PDB file of C-alpha atoms in Angstrom:
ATOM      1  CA  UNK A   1      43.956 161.899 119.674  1.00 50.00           C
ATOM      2  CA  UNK A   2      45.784 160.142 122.657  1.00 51.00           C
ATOM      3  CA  UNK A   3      49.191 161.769 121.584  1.00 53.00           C
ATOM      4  CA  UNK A   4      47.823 165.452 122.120  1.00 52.00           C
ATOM      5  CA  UNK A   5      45.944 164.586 125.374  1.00 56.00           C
ATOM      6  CA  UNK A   6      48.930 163.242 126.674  1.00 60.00           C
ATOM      7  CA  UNK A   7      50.882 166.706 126.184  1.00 73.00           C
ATOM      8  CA  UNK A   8      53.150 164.456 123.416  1.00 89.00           C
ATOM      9  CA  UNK A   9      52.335 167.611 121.000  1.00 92.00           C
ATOM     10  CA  UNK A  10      55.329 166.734 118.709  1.00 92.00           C
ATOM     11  CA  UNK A  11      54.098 163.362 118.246  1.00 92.00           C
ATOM     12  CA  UNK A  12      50.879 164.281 117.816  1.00 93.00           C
ATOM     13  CA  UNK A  13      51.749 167.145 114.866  1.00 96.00           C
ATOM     14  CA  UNK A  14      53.877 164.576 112.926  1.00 96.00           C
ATOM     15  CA  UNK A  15      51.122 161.635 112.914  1.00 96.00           C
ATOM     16  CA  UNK A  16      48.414 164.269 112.186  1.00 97.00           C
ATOM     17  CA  UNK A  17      50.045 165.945 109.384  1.00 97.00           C
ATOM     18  CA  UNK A  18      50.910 162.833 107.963  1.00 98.00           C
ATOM     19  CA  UNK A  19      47.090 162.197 108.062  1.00 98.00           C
ATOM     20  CA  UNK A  20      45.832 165.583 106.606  1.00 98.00           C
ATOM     21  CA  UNK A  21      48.231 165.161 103.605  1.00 98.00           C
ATOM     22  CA  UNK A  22      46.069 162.009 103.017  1.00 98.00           C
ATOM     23  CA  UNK A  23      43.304 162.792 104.033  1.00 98.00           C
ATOM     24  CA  UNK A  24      42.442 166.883 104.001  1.00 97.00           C
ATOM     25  CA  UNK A  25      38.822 166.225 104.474  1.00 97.00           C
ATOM     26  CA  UNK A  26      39.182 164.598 108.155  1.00 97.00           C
ATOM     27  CA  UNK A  27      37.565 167.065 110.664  1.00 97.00           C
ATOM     28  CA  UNK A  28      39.076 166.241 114.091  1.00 96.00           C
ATOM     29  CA  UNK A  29      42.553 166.161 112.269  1.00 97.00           C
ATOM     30  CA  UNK A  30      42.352 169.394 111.910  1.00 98.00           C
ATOM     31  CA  UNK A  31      41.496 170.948 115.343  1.00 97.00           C
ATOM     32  CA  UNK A  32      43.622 167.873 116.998  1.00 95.00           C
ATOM     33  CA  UNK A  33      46.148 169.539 114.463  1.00 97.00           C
ATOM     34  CA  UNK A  34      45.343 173.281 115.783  1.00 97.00           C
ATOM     35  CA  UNK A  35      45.601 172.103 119.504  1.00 95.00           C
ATOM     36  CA  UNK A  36      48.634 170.203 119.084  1.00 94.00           C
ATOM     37  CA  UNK A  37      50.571 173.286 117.317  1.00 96.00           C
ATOM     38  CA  UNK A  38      49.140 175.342 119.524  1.00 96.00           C
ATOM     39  CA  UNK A  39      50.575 173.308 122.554  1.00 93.00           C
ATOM     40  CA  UNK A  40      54.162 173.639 120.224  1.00 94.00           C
ATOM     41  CA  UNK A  41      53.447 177.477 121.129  1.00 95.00           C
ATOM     42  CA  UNK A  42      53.466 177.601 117.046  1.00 97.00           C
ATOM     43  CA  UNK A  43      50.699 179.914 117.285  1.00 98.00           C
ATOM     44  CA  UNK A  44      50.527 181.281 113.741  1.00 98.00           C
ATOM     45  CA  UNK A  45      50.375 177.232 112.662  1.00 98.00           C
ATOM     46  CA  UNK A  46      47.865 176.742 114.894  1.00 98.00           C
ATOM     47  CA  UNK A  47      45.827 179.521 113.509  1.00 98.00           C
ATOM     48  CA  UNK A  48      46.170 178.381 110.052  1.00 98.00           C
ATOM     49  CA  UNK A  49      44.644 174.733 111.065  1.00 98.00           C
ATOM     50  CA  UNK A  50      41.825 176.100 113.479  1.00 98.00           C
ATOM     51  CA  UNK A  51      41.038 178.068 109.813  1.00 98.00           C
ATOM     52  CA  UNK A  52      41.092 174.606 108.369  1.00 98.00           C
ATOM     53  CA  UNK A  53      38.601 173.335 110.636  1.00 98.00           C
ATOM     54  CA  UNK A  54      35.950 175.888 110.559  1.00 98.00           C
ATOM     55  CA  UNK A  55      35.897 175.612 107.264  1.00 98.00           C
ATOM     56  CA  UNK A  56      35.758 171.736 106.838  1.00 98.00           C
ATOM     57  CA  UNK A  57      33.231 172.010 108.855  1.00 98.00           C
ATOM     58  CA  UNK A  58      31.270 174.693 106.826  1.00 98.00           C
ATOM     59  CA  UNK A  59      32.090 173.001 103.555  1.00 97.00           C
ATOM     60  CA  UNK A  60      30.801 169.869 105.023  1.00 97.00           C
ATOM     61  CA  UNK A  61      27.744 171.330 106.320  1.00 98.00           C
ATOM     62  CA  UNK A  62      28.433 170.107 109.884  1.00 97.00           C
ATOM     63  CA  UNK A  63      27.016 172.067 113.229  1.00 97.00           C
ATOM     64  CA  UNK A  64      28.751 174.539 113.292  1.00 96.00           C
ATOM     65  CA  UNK A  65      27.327 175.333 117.182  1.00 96.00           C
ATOM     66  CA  UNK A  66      29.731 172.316 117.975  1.00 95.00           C
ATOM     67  CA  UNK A  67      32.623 174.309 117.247  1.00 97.00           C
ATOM     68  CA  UNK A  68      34.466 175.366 120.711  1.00 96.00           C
ATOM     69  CA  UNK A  69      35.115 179.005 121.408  1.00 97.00           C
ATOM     70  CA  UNK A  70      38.721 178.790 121.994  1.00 96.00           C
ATOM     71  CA  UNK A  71      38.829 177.619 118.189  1.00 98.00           C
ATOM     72  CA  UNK A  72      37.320 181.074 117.198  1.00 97.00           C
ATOM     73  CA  UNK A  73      39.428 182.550 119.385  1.00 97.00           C
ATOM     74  CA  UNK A  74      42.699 181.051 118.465  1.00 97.00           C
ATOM     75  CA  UNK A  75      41.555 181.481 114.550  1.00 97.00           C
ATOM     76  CA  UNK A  76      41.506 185.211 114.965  1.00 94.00           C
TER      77      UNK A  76
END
């Protein structure tokens, strides 16, 4: 997402919330989510979306080698 590449990580947590309340399912919400929260410094947020992600990703059977370390990391 543009917003959270440009370092516009309040921007960027507002549109993408407003997308995972419609659409829960949408992958790259949720680590755009994690990375934006995470850029907040709302760490324990953060967490709780990377936790989203990983297991999006499992529930949709995605590759789950495709998943970044930091997103481990930050899950723990």
């Amino acid at each position: 997402m543009k917003h959270e590449q440009n370092n516009q990580y309040k921007e960027s947590v507002y549109l993408l919330h407003n997308i995972l309340e419609k659409y829960p399912l949408c992958v790259l919400s949720w680590i755009n989510y994690g990375d934006s929260l995470w850029g907040l410094n709302e760490k324990s947020q953060a967490k709780i979306a990377y936790q989203k992600y990983i297991y999006t990703m499992k529930s949709q059977n995605k590759d789950l080698t495709k998943i970044s370390q930091r997103v481990f990391e930050r899950s723990k």
